[in-house]
mmCIF file with all atom_site columns, C-alpha atoms in Angstrom:
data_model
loop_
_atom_site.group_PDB
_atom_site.id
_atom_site.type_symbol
_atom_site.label_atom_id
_atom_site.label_alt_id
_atom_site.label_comp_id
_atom_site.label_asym_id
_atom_site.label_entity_id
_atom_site.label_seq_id
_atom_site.pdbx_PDB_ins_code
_atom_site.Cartn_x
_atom_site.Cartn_y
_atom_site.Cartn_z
_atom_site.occupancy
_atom_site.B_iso_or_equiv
_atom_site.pdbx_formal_charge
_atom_site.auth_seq_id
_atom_site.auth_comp_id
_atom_site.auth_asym_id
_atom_site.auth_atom_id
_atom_site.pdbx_PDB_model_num
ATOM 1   C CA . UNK A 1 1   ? -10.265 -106.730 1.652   1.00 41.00 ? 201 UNK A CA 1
ATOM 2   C CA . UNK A 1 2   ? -13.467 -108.642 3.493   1.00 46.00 ? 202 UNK A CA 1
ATOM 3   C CA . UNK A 1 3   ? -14.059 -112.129 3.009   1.00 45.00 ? 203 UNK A CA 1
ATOM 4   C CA . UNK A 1 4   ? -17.271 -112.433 1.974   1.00 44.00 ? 204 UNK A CA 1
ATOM 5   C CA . UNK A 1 5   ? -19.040 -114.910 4.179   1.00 42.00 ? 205 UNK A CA 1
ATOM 6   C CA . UNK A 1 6   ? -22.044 -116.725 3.479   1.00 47.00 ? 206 UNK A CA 1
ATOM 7   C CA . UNK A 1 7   ? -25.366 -116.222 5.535   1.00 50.00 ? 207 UNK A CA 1
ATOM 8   C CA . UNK A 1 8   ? -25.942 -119.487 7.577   1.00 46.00 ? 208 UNK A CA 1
ATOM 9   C CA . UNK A 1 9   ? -30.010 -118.186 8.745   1.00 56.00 ? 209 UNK A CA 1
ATOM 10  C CA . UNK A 1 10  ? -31.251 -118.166 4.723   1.00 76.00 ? 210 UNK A CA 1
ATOM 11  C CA . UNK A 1 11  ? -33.537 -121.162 4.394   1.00 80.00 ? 211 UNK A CA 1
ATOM 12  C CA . UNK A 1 12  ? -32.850 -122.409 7.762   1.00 88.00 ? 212 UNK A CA 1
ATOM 13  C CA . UNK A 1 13  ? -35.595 -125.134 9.011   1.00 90.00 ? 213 UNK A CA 1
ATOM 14  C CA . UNK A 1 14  ? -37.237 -123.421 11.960  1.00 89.00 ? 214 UNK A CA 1
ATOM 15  C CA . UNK A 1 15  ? -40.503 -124.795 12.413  1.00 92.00 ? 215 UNK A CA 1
ATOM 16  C CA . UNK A 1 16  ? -39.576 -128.254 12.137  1.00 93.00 ? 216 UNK A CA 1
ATOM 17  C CA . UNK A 1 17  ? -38.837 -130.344 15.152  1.00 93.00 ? 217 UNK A CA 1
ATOM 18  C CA . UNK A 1 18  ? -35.528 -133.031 14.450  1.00 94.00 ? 218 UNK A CA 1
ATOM 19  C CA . UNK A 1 19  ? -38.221 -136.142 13.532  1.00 95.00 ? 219 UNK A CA 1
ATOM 20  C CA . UNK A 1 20  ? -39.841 -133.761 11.284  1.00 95.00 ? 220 UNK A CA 1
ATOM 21  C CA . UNK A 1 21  ? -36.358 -132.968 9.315   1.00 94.00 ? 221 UNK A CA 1
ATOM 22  C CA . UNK A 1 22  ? -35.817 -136.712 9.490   1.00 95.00 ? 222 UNK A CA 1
ATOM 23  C CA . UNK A 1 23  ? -38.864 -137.762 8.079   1.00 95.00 ? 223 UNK A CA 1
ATOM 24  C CA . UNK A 1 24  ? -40.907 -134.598 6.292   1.00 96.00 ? 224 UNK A CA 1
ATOM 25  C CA . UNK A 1 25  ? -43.814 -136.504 4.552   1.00 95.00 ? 225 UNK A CA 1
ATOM 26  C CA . UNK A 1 26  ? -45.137 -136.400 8.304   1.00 95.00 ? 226 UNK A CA 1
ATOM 27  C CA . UNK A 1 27  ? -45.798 -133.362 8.210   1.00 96.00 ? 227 UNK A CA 1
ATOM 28  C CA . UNK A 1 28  ? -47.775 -132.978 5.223   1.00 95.00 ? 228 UNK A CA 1
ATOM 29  C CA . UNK A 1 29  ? -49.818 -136.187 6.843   1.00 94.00 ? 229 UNK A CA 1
ATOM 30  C CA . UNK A 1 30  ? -50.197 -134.128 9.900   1.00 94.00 ? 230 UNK A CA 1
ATOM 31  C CA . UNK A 1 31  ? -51.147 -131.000 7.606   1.00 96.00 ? 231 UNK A CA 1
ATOM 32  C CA . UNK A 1 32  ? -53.964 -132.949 6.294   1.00 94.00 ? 232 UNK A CA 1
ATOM 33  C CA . UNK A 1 33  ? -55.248 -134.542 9.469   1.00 92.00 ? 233 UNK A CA 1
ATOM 34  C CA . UNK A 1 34  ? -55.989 -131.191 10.751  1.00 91.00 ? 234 UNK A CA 1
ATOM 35  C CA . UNK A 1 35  ? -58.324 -130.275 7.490   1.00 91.00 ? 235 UNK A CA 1
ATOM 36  C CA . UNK A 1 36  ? -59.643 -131.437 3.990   1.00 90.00 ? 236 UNK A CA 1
ATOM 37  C CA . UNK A 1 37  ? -58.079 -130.221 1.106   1.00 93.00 ? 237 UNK A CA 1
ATOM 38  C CA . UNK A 1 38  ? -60.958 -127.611 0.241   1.00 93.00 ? 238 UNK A CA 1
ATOM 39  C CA . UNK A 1 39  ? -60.979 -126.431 3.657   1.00 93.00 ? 239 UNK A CA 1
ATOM 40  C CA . UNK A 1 40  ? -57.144 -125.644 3.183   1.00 94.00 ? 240 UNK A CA 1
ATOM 41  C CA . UNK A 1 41  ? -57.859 -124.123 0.093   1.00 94.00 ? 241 UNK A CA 1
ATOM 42  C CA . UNK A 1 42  ? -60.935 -121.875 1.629   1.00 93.00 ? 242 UNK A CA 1
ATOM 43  C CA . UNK A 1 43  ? -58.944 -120.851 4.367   1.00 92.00 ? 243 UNK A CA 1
ATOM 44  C CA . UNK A 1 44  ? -55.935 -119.795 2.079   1.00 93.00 ? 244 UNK A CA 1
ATOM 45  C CA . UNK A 1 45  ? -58.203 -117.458 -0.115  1.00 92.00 ? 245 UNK A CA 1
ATOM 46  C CA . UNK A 1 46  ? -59.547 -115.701 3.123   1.00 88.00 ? 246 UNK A CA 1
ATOM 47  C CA . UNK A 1 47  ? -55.998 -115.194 4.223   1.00 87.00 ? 247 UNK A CA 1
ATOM 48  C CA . UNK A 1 48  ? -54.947 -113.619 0.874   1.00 87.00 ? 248 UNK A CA 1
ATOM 49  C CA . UNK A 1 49  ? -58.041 -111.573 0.955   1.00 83.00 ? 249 UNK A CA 1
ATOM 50  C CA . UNK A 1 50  ? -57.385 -110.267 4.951   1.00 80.00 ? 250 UNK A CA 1
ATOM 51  C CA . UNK A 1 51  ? -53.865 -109.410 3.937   1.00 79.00 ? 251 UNK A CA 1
ATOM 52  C CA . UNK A 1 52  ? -53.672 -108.166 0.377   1.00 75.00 ? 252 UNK A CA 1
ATOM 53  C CA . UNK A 1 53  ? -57.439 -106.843 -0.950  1.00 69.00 ? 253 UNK A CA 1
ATOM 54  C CA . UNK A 1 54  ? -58.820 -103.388 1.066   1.00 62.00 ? 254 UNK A CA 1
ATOM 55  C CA . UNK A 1 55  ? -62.032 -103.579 1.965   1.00 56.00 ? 255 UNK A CA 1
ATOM 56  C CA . UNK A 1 56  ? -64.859 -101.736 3.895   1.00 51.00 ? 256 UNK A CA 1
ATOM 57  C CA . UNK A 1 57  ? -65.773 -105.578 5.559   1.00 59.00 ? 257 UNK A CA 1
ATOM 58  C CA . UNK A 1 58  ? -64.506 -106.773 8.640   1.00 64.00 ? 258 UNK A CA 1
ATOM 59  C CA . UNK A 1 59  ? -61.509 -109.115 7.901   1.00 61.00 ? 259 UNK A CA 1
ATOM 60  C CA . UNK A 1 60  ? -62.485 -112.553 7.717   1.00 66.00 ? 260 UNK A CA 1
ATOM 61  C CA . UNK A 1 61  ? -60.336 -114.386 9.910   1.00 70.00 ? 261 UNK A CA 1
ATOM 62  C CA . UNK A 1 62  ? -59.798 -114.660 13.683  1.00 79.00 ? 262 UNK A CA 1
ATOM 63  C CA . UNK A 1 63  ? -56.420 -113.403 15.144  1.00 83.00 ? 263 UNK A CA 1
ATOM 64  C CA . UNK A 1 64  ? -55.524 -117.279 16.136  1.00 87.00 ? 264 UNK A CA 1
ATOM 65  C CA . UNK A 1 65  ? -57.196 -118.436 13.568  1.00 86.00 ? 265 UNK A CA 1
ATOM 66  C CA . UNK A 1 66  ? -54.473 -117.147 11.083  1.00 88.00 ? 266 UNK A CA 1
ATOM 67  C CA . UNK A 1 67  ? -51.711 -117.489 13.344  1.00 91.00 ? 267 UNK A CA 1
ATOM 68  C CA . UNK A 1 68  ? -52.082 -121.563 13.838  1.00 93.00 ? 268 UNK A CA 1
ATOM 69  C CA . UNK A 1 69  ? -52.630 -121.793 9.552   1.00 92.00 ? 269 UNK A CA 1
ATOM 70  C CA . UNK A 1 70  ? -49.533 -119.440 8.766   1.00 94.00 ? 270 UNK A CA 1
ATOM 71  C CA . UNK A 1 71  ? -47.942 -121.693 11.328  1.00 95.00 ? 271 UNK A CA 1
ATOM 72  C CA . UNK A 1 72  ? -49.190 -124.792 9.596   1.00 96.00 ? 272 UNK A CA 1
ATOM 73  C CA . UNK A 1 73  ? -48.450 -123.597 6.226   1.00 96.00 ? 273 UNK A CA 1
ATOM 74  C CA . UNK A 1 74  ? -44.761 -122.486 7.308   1.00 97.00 ? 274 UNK A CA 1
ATOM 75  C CA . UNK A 1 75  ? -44.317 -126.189 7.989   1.00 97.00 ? 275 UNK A CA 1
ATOM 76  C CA . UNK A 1 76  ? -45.724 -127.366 5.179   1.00 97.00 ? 276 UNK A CA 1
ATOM 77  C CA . UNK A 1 77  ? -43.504 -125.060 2.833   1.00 97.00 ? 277 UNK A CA 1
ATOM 78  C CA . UNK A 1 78  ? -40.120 -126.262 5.249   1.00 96.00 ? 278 UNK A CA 1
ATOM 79  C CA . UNK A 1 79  ? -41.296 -130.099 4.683   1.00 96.00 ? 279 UNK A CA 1
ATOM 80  C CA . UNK A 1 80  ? -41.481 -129.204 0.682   1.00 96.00 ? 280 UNK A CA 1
ATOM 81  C CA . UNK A 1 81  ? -37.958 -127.289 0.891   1.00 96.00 ? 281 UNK A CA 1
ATOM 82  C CA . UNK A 1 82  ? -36.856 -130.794 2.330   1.00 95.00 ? 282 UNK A CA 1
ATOM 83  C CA . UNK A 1 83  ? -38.835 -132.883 0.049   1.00 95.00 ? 283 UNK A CA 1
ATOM 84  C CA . UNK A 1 84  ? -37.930 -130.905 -3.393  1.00 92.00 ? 284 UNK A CA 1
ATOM 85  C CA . UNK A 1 85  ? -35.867 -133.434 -4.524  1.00 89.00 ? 285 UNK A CA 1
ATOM 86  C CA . UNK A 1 86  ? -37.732 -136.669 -3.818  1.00 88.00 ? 286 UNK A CA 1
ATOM 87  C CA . UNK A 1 87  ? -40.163 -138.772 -5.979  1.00 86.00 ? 287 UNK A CA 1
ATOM 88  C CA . UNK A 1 88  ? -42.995 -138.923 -4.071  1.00 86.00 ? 288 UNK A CA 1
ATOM 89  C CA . UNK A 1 89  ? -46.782 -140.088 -5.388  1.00 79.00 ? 289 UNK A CA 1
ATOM 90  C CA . UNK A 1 90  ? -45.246 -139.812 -9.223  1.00 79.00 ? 290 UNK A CA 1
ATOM 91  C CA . UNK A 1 91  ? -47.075 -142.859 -11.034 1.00 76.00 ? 291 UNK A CA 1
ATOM 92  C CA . UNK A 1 92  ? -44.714 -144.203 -14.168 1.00 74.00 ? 292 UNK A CA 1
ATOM 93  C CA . UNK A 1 93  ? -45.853 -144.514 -17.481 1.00 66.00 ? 293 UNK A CA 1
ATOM 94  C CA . UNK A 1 94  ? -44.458 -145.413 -20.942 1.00 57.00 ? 294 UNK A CA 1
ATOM 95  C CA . UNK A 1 95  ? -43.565 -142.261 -22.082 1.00 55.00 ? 295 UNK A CA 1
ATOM 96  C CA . UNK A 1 96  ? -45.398 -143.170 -25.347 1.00 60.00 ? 296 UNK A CA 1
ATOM 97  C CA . UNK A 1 97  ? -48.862 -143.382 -23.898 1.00 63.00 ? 297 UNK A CA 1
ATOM 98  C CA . UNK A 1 98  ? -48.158 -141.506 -20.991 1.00 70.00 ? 298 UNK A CA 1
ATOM 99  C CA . UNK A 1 99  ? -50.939 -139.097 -21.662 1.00 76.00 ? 299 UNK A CA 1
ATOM 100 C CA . UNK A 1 100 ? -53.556 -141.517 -22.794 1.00 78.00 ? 300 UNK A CA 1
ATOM 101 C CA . UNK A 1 101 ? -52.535 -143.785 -19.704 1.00 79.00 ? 301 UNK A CA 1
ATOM 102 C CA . UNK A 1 102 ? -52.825 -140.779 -17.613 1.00 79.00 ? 302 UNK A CA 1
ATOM 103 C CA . UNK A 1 103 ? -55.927 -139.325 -18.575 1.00 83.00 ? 303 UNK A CA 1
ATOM 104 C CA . UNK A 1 104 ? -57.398 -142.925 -18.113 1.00 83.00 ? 304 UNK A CA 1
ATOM 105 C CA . UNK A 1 105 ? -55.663 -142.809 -14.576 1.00 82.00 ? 305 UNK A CA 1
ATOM 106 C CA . UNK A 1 106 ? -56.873 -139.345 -13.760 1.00 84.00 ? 306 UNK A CA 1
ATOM 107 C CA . UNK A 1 107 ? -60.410 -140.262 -13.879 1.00 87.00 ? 307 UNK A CA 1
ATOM 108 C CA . UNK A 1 108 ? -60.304 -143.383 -12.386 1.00 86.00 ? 308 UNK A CA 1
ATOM 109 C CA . UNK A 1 109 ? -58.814 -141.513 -9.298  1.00 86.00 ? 309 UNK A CA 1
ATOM 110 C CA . UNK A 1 110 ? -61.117 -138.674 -9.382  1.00 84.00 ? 310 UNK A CA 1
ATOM 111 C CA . UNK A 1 111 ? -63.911 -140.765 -8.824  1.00 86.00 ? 311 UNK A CA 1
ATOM 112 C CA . UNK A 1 112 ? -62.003 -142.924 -6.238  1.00 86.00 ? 312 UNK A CA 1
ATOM 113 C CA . UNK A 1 113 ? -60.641 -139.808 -3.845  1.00 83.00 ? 313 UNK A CA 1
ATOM 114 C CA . UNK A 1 114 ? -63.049 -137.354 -2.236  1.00 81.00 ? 314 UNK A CA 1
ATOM 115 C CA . UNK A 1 115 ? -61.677 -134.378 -3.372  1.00 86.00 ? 315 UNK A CA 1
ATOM 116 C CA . UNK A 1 116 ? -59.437 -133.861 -6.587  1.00 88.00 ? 316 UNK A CA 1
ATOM 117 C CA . UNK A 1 117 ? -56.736 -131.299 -7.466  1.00 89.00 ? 317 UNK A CA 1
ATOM 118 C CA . UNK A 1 118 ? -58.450 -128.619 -9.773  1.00 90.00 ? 318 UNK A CA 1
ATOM 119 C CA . UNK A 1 119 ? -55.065 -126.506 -10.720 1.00 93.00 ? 319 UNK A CA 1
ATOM 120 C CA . UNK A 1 120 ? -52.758 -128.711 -11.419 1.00 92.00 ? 320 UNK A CA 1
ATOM 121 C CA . UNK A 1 121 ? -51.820 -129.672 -15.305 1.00 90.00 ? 321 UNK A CA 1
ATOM 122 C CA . UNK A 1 122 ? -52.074 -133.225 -16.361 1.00 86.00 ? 322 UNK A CA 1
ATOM 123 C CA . UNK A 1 123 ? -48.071 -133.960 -15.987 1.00 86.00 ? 323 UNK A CA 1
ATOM 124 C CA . UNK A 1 124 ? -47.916 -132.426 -12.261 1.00 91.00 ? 324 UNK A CA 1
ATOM 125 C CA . UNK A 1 125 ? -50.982 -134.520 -10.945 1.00 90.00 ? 325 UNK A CA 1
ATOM 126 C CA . UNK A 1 126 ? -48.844 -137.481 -12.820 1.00 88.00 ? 326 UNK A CA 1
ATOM 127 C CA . UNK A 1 127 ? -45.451 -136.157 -11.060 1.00 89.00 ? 327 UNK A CA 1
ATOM 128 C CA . UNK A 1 128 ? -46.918 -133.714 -8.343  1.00 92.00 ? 328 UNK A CA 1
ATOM 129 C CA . UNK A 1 129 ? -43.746 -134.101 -6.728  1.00 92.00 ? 329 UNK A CA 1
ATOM 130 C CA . UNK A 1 130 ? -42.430 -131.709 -9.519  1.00 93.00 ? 330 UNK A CA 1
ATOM 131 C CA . UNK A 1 131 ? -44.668 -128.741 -7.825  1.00 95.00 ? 331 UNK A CA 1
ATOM 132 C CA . UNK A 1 132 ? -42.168 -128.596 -5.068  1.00 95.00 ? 332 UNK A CA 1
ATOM 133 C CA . UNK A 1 133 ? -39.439 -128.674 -7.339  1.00 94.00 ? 333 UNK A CA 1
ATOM 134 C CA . UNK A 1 134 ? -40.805 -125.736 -9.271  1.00 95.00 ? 334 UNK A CA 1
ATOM 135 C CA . UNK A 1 135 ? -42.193 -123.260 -6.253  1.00 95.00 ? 335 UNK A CA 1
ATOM 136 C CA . UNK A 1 136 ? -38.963 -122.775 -5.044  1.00 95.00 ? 336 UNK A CA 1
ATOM 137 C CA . UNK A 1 137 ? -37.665 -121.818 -8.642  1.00 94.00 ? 337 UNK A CA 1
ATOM 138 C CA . UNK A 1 138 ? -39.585 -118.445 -7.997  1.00 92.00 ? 338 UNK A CA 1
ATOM 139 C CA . UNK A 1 139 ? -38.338 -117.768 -3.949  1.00 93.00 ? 339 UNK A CA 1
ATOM 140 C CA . UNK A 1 140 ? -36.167 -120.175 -2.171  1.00 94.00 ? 340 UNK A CA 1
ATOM 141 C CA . UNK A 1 141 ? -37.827 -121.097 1.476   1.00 95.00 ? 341 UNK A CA 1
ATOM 142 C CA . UNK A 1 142 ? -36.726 -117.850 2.931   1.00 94.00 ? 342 UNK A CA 1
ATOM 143 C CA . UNK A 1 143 ? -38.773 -115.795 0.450   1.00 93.00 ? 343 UNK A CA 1
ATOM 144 C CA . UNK A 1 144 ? -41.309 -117.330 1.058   1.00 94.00 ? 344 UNK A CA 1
ATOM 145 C CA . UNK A 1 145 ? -41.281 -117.015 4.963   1.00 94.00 ? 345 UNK A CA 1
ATOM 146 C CA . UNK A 1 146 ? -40.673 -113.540 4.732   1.00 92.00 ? 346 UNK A CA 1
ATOM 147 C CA . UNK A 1 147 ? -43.798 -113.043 2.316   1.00 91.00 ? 347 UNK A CA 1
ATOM 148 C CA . UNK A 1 148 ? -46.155 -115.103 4.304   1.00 92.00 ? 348 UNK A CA 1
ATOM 149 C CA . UNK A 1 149 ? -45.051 -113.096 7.272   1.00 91.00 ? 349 UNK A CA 1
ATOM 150 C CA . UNK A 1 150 ? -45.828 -110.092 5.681   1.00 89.00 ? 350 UNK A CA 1
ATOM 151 C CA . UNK A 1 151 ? -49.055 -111.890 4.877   1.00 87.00 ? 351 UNK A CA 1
ATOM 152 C CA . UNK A 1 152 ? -49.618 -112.521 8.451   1.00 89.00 ? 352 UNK A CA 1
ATOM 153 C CA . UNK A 1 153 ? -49.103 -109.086 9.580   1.00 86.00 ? 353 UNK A CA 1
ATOM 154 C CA . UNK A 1 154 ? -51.355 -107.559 6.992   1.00 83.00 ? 354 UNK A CA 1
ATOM 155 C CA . UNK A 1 155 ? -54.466 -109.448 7.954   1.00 82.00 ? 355 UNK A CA 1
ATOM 156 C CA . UNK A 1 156 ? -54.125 -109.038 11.606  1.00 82.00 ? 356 UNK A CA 1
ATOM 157 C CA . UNK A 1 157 ? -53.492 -104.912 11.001  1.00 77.00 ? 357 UNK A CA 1
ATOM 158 C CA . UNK A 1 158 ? -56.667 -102.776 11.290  1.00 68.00 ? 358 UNK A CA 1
ATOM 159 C CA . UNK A 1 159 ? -55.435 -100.803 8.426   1.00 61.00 ? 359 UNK A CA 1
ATOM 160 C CA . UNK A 1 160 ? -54.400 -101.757 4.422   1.00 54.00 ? 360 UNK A CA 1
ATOM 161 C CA . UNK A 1 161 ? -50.868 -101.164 4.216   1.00 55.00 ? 361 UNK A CA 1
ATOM 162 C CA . UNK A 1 162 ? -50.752 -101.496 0.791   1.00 55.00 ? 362 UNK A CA 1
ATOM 163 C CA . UNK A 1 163 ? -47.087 -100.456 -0.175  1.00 58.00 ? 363 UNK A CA 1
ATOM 164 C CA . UNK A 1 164 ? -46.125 -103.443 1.622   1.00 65.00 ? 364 UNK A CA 1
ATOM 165 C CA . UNK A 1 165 ? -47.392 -106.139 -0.880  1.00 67.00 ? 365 UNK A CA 1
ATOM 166 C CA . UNK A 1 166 ? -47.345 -105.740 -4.607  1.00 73.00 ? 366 UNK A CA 1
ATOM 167 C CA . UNK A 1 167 ? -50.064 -107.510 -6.077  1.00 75.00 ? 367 UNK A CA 1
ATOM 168 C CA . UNK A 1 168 ? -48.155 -110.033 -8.609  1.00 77.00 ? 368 UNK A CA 1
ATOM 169 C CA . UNK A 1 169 ? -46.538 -110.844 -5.766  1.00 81.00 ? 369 UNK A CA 1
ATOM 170 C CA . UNK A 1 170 ? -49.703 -111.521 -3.815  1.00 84.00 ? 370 UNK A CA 1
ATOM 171 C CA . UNK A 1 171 ? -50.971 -113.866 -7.139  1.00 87.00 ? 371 UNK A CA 1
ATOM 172 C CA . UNK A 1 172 ? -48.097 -115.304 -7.672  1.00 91.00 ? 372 UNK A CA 1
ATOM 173 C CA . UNK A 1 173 ? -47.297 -116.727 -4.205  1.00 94.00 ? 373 UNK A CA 1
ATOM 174 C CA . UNK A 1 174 ? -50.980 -117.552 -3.533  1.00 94.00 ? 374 UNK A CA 1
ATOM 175 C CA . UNK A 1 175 ? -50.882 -119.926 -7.026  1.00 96.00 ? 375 UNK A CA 1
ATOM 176 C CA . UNK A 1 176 ? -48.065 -120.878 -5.850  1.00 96.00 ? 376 UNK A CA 1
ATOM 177 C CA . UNK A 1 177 ? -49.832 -122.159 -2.571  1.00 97.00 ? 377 UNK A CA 1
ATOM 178 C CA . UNK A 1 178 ? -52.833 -123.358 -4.267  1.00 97.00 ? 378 UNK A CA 1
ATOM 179 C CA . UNK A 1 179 ? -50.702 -125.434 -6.575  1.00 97.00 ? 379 UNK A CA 1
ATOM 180 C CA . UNK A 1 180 ? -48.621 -126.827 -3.331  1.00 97.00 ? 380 UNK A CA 1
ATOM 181 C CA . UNK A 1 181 ? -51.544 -127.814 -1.265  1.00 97.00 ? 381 UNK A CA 1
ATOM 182 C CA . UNK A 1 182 ? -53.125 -130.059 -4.166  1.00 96.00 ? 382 UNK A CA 1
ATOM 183 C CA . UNK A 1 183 ? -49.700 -131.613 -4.775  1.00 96.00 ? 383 UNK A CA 1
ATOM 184 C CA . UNK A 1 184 ? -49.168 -131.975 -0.895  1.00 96.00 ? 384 UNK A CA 1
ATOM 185 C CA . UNK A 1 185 ? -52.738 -133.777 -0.873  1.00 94.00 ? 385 UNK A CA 1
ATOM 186 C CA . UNK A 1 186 ? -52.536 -136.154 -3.664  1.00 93.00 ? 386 UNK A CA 1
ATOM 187 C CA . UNK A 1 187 ? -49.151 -137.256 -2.728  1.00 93.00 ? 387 UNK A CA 1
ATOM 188 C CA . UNK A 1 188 ? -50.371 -138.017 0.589   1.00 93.00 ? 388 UNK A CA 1
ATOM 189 C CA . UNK A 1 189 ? -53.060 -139.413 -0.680  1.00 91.00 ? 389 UNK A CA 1
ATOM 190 C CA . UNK A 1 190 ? -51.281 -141.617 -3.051  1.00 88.00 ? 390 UNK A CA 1
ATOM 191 C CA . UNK A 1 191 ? -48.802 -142.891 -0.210  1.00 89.00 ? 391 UNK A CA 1
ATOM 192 C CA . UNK A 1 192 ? -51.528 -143.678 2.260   1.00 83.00 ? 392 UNK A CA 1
ATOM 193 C CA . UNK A 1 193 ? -52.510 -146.544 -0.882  1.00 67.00 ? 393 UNK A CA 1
ATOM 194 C CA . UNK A 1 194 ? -49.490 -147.347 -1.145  1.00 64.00 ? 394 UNK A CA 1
ATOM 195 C CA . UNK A 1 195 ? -48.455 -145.738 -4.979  1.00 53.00 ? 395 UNK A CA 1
#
């Protein structure tokens, strides 16, 4: 009989270098020094689009355009994997008026930050540390590696390779995205103020 042994390379941190691992909320800083929020968002939908819709248009993106962002959105999604179980940007409310308080809190921030989070409930922009928690309830880091790479390759291919993407899984991991980028930005946001 075989002893089974466990896979060491499943959701192995690749991208990050060793002050990365040690400190990951750098990397979503760095993540969001390279671009605003919307322009990570933009970028994200063209990518989908490239790798996952067939069209008669020319794709959208540049060859090294989408190989730095899947780069930069690897890291981003290895910084989560390491920041999953951390409470960062949550604000704390009485769980009594939580919603009232938060609502109140919402809009005052709206109006403070440039750009808001437009897909994110009212409890994860209150706890959007719970985002991270959640993505990787649906794949675990190497899922999503493997999908984004299969991403990649699609929307650098001339040709639509359909069978290789199925399109809930196309939605789901590009929410998925959407909803990590917002919660990325406002907890960055909220620790550059000091929350």
């Amino acid at each position: 009989m075989k002893k089974q042994t466990k896979r060491t390379s499943d959701n192995r941190i690749v991208y990050l270098n060793n002050d990365e691992i040690t400190d990951p909320i750098k990397v979503v800083h760095v993540f969001f020094s390279y671009s605003w929020l919307p322009n990570h968002l933009k970028m994200l939908k063209r990518w989908r689009n490239d790798a996952a819709l067939e069209s008669v248009e020319e794709k959208k993106c540049s060859p090294d355009y989408l190989v730095y962002n899947y780069e930069l959105t690897i890291k981003l999604i290895e910084a989560a994997w390491l920041l999953k179980r951390h409470k960062l940007g949550r604000l704390d409310f009485d769980d009594k008026q939580e919603i009232y308080i938060a609502k109140w809190y919402i809009k005052t921030e709206r109006k403070k930050l440039r750009h808001y989070p437009e897909n994110l409930s009212i409890r994860e922009i209150v706890k959007p540390s719970s985002v991270l928690k959640k993505m990787f309830r649906l794949y675990k880091l190497d899922g999503y590696k493997k999908i984004l790479h299969t991403w990649l390759h699609n929307a650098l291919s001339s040709s639509f390779m359909e069978e290789s993407l199925s399109k809930s899984e196309v939605i789901t991991v590009y929410e998925q995205l959407v909803k990590l980028f917002e919660a990325t930005w406002l907890i960055s946001e909220r620790l550059k103020d000091g929350n």
